[in-house]
Each structure stands twice: as C-alpha cells, then as structure tokens.
Short mmCIF file of C-alpha atoms in Angstrom, two decimals:
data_model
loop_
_atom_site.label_atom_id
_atom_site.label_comp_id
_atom_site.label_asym_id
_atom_site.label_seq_id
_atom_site.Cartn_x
_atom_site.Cartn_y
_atom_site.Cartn_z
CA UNK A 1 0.00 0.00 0.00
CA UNK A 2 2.65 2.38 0.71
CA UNK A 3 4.58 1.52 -2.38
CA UNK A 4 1.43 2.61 -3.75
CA UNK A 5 0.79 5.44 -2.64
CA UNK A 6 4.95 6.86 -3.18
CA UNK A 7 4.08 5.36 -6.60
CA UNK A 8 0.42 8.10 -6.64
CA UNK A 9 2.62 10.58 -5.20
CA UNK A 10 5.73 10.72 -7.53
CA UNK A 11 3.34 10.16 -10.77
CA UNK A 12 2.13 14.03 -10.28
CA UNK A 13 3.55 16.35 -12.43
CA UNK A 14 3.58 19.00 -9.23
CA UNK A 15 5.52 16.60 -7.41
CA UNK A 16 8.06 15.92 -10.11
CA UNK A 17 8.37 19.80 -10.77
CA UNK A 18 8.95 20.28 -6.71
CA UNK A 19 11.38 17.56 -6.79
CA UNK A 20 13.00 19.09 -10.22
CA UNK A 21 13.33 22.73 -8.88
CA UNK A 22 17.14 22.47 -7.06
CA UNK A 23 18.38 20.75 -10.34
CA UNK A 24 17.17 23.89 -12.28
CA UNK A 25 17.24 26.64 -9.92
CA UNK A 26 19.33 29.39 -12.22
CA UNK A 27 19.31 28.51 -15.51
CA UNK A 28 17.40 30.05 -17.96
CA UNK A 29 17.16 30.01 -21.66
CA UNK A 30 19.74 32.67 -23.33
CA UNK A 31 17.85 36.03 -25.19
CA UNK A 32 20.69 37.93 -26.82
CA UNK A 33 23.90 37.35 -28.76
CA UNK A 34 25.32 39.16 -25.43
CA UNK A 35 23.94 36.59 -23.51
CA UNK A 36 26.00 33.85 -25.18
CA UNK A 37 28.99 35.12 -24.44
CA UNK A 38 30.52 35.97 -27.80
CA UNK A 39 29.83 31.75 -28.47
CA UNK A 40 31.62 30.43 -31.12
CA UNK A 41 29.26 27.16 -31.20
CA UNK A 42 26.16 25.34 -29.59
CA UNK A 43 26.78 21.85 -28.15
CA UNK A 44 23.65 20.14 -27.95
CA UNK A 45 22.71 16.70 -25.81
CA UNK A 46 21.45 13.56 -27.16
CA UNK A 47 17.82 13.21 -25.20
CA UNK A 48 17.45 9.45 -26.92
CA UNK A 49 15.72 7.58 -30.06
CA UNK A 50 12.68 5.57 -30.43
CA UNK A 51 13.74 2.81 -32.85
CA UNK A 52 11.09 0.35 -33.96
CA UNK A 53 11.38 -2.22 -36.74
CA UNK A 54 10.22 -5.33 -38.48
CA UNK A 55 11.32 -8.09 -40.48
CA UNK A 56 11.40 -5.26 -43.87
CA UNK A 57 12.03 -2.05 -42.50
CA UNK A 58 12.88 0.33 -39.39
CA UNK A 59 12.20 3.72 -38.03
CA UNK A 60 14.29 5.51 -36.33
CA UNK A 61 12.58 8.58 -34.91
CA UNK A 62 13.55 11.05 -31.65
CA UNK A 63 12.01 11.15 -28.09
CA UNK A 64 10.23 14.19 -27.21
CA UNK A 65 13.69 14.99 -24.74
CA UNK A 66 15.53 15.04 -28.22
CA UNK A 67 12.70 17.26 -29.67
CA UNK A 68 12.50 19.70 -27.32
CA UNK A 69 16.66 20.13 -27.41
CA UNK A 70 16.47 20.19 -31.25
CA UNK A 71 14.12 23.07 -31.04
CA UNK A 72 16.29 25.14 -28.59
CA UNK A 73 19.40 25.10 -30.51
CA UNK A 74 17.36 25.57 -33.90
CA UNK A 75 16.23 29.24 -31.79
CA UNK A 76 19.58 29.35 -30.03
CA UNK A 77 21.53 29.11 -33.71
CA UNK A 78 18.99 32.07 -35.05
CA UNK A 79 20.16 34.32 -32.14
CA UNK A 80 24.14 34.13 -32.86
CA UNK A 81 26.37 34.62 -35.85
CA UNK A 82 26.21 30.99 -38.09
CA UNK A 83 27.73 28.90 -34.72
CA UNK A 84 28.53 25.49 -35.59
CA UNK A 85 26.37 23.21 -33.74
CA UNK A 86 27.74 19.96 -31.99
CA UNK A 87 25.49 16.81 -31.55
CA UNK A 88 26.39 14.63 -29.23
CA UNK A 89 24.95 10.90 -28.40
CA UNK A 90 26.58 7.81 -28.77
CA UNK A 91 25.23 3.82 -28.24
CA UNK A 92 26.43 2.01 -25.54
CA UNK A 93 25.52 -1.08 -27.86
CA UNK A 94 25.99 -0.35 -31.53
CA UNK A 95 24.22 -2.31 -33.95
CA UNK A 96 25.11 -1.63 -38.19
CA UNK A 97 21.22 -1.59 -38.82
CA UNK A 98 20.87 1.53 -37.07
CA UNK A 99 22.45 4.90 -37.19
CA UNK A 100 24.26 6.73 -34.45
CA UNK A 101 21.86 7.51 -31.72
CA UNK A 102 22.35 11.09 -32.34
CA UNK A 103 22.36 11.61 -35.74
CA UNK A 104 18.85 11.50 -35.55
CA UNK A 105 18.83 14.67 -33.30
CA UNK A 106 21.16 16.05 -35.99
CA UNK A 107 18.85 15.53 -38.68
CA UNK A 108 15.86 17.61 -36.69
CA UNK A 109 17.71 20.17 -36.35
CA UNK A 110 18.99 20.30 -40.27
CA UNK A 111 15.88 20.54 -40.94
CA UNK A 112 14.90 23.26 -39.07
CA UNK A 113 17.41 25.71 -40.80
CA UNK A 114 20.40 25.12 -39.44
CA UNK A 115 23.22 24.25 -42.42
CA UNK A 116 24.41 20.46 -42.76
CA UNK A 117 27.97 21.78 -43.47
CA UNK A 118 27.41 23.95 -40.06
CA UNK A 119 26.69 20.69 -37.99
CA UNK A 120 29.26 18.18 -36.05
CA UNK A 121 28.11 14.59 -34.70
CA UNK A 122 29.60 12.87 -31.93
CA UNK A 123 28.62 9.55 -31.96
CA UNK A 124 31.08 8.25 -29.45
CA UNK A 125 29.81 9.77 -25.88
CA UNK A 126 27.58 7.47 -24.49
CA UNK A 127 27.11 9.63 -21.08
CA UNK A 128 27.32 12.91 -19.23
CA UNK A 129 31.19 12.43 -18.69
CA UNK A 130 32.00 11.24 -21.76
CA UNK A 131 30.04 14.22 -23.75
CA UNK A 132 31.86 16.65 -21.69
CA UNK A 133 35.91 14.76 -22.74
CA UNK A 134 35.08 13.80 -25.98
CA UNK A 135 33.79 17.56 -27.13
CA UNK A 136 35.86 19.19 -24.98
CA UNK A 137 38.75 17.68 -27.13
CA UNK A 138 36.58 18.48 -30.45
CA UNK A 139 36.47 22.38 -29.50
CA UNK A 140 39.90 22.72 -28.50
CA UNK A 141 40.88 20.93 -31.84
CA UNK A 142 38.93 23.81 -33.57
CA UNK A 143 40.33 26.81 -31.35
CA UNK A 144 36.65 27.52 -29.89
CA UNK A 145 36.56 28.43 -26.27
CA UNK A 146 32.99 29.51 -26.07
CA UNK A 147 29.68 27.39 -25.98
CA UNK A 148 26.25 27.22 -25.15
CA UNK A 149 24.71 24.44 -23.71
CA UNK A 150 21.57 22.82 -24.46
CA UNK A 151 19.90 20.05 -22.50
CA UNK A 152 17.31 19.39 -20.88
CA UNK A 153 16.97 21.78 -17.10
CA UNK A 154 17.28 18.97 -14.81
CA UNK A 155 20.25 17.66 -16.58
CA UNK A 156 22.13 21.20 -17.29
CA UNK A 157 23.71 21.25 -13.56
CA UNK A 158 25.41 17.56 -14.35
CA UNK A 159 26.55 18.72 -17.22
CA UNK A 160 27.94 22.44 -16.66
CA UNK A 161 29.77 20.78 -13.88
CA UNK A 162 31.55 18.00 -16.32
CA UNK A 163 32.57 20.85 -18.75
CA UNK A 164 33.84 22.72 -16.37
CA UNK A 165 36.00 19.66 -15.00
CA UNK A 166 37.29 19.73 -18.50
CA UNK A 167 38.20 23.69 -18.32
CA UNK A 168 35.17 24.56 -20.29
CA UNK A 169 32.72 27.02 -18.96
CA UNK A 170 29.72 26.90 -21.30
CA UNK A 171 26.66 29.35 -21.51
CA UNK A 172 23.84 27.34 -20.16
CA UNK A 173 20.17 27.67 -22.48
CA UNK A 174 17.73 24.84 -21.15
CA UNK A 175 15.11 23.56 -23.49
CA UNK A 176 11.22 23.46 -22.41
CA UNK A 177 11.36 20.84 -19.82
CA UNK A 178 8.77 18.03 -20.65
CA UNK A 179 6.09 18.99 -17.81
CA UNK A 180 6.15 22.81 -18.77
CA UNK A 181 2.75 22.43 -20.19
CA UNK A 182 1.30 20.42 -17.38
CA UNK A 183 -0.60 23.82 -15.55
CA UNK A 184 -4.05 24.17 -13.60
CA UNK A 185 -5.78 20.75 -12.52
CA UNK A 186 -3.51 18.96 -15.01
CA UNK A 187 -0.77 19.20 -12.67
CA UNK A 188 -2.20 17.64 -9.75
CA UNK A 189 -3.29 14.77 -12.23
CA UNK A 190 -1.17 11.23 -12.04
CA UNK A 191 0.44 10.75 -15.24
CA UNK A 192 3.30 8.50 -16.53
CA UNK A 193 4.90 11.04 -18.26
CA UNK A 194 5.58 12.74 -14.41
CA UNK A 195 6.55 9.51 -13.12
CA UNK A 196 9.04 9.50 -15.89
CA UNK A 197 10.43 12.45 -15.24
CA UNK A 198 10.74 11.85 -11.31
CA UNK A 199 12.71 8.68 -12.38
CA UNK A 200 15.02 10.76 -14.59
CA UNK A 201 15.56 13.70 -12.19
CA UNK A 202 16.36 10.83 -9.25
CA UNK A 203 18.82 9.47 -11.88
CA UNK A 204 20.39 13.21 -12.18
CA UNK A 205 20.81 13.40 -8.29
CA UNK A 206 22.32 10.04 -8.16
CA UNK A 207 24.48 11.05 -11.06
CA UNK A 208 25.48 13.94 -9.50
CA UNK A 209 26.79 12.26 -6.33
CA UNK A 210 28.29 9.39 -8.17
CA UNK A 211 30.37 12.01 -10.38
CA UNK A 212 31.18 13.80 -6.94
CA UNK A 213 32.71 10.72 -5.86
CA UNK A 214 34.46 10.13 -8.73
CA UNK A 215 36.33 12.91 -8.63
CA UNK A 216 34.30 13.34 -12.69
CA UNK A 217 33.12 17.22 -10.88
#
C-alpha cells in the first residue's frame, strides 16, 4: 500500500516539478547574442531515439527529450552569428542496422534551418562524462573556447559541472522541460509522463553524487 501510494505521489507532475526545482534553480534560456557570451558554437545533448522495426524495415525517430533540445538550438543558432552546432549521443551497444543515436537529433535540427555543413556529430559519448571529454577535445581541436549548452533543465547542472572539470565554462540555455505544459488541474493529475520524469531527475541526483565521488566534478 505504501509503495502505492509513493508510486500516486511521484506520478504528479507537481511533485516531479517540486522535486525538479534544485536541479534547475538558475538557468534560464539565453535572449541575446550578449547573452551567449561571444559563443563560437552550440553543443547540444542527445535526449534518446525511439527505434522500432520489423522483419522489412525500421524507423528511427527522436524522443520528445531530443525534440525539445532540437528546437532550442534551432532558436539558439537564429540568435548568434552561423555557430557550428555539436550533436552529441553515442550507443552504448551499436548495432550496423541503425544509425548513431544522435544523428537522428542532428537531422531535426537540419531541418529546421540550421546548415548540414554547419553541424558536427559525436557519436562516441555514451554519457554525461564522456560528452563533456570527448567535445571538450573536439572544441579545442577547432580553437573555440565559447559554448552554449543545451539540454534538458534537470540535466544542465550535471553537465555544466563535467565541462567545467574539463576547463570549459559553457553558456547554459535549457530547453522546455517536458512537464512545462502540465498547468491548472492537469498538474495535480497522475500521469506517466511525471513519473518519468521523477525517475530521470532521481537518476540526475544520483548522477550527481556518483560524479562527486568520482572525482568526474
């Protein structure tokens, strides 16, 4: 009954919001060319694929965490002067039917303006850590010391905090988190997308205190 009941609790969107709000506390979508820090490029997070198939064909198509970071740094790339953009998403089990996790990401956000020749994909990173090494590497390879972030609110602190252990510093612009549009009587309403989300921001305290230990922050 009790697991019940924590289950009832942690399914409403309020509840997953509450729980969200240290994670986020701060960070706010960038406004101005000023506000980016003279940003020489946008690295954007891999929020995951659906991938579906059948004995003829497959589909490969992006979760709405992908979506919502593909349409921040489509409006983050309008703001600044022709950045490149860096995707970055790897599989931690690679199969040749598919394509890189994150080149699906890329692909959204081609074709919402932003040039092919203008986008980078990192198909290696497979986590937090590894985005923040791999790209690190890619930038200083390039001569850019500038960035902005985009990820998802509850994951920006993780992942400031890994860039910066790399002696990057980026410009933090969150996407719309998932539960934005949850408002009213709708937030007070059990729902698996908020249970979702409460499992995902647990996994961001976790990951914060694993990285901690780690010495990864």
């Amino acid at each position: 009954m009790c697991l019940l009941l924590m289950y009832a609790v942690f399914s409403l969107p309020v509840t997953a919001r509450w729980v969200a709000q240290p994670l986020e506390w701060g960070f706010h979508p960038i406004e101005s060319r000023e506000d980016a820090r003279n940003s020489q490029a946008i690295v954007v997070l891999d929020g995951g694929t659906g991938r579906f198939r059948n004995q003829t064909h497959l589909i490969e198509i992006p979760l709405d965490t992908s979506v919502l970071r593909a349409l921040e740094a489509i409006r983050v790339y309008r703001l600044l002067d022709n950045p490149l953009v860096l995707v970055s998403g790897g599989d931690e089990r690679p199969e040749q039917s598919f394509n890189p996790e994150a080149s699906v990401l890329r692909d959204q956000i081609i074709s919402g303006g932003v040039p092919a020749d203008r986008t980078i994909l990192d198909s290696n990173s497979i986590n937090t850590r590894a985005h923040a090494v791999n790209l690190v590497r890619m930038l200083k390879e390039r001569g850019i010391k500038e960035i902005v972030l985009v990820t998802t609110p509850s994951h920006m602190r993780r992942a400031i905090w890994a860039f910066q252990a790399e002696g990057v510093n980026p410009v933090p612009s969150p996407c719309k988190g998932s539960l934005d549009s949850h408002s009213g009587w709708i937030a007070w309403w059990p729902s698996t997308n908020a249970l979702e989300f409460t499992q995902a921001v647990m996994h961001e305290y976790f990951g914060i205190a694993y990285y901690f230990v780690r010495r990864h922050i």
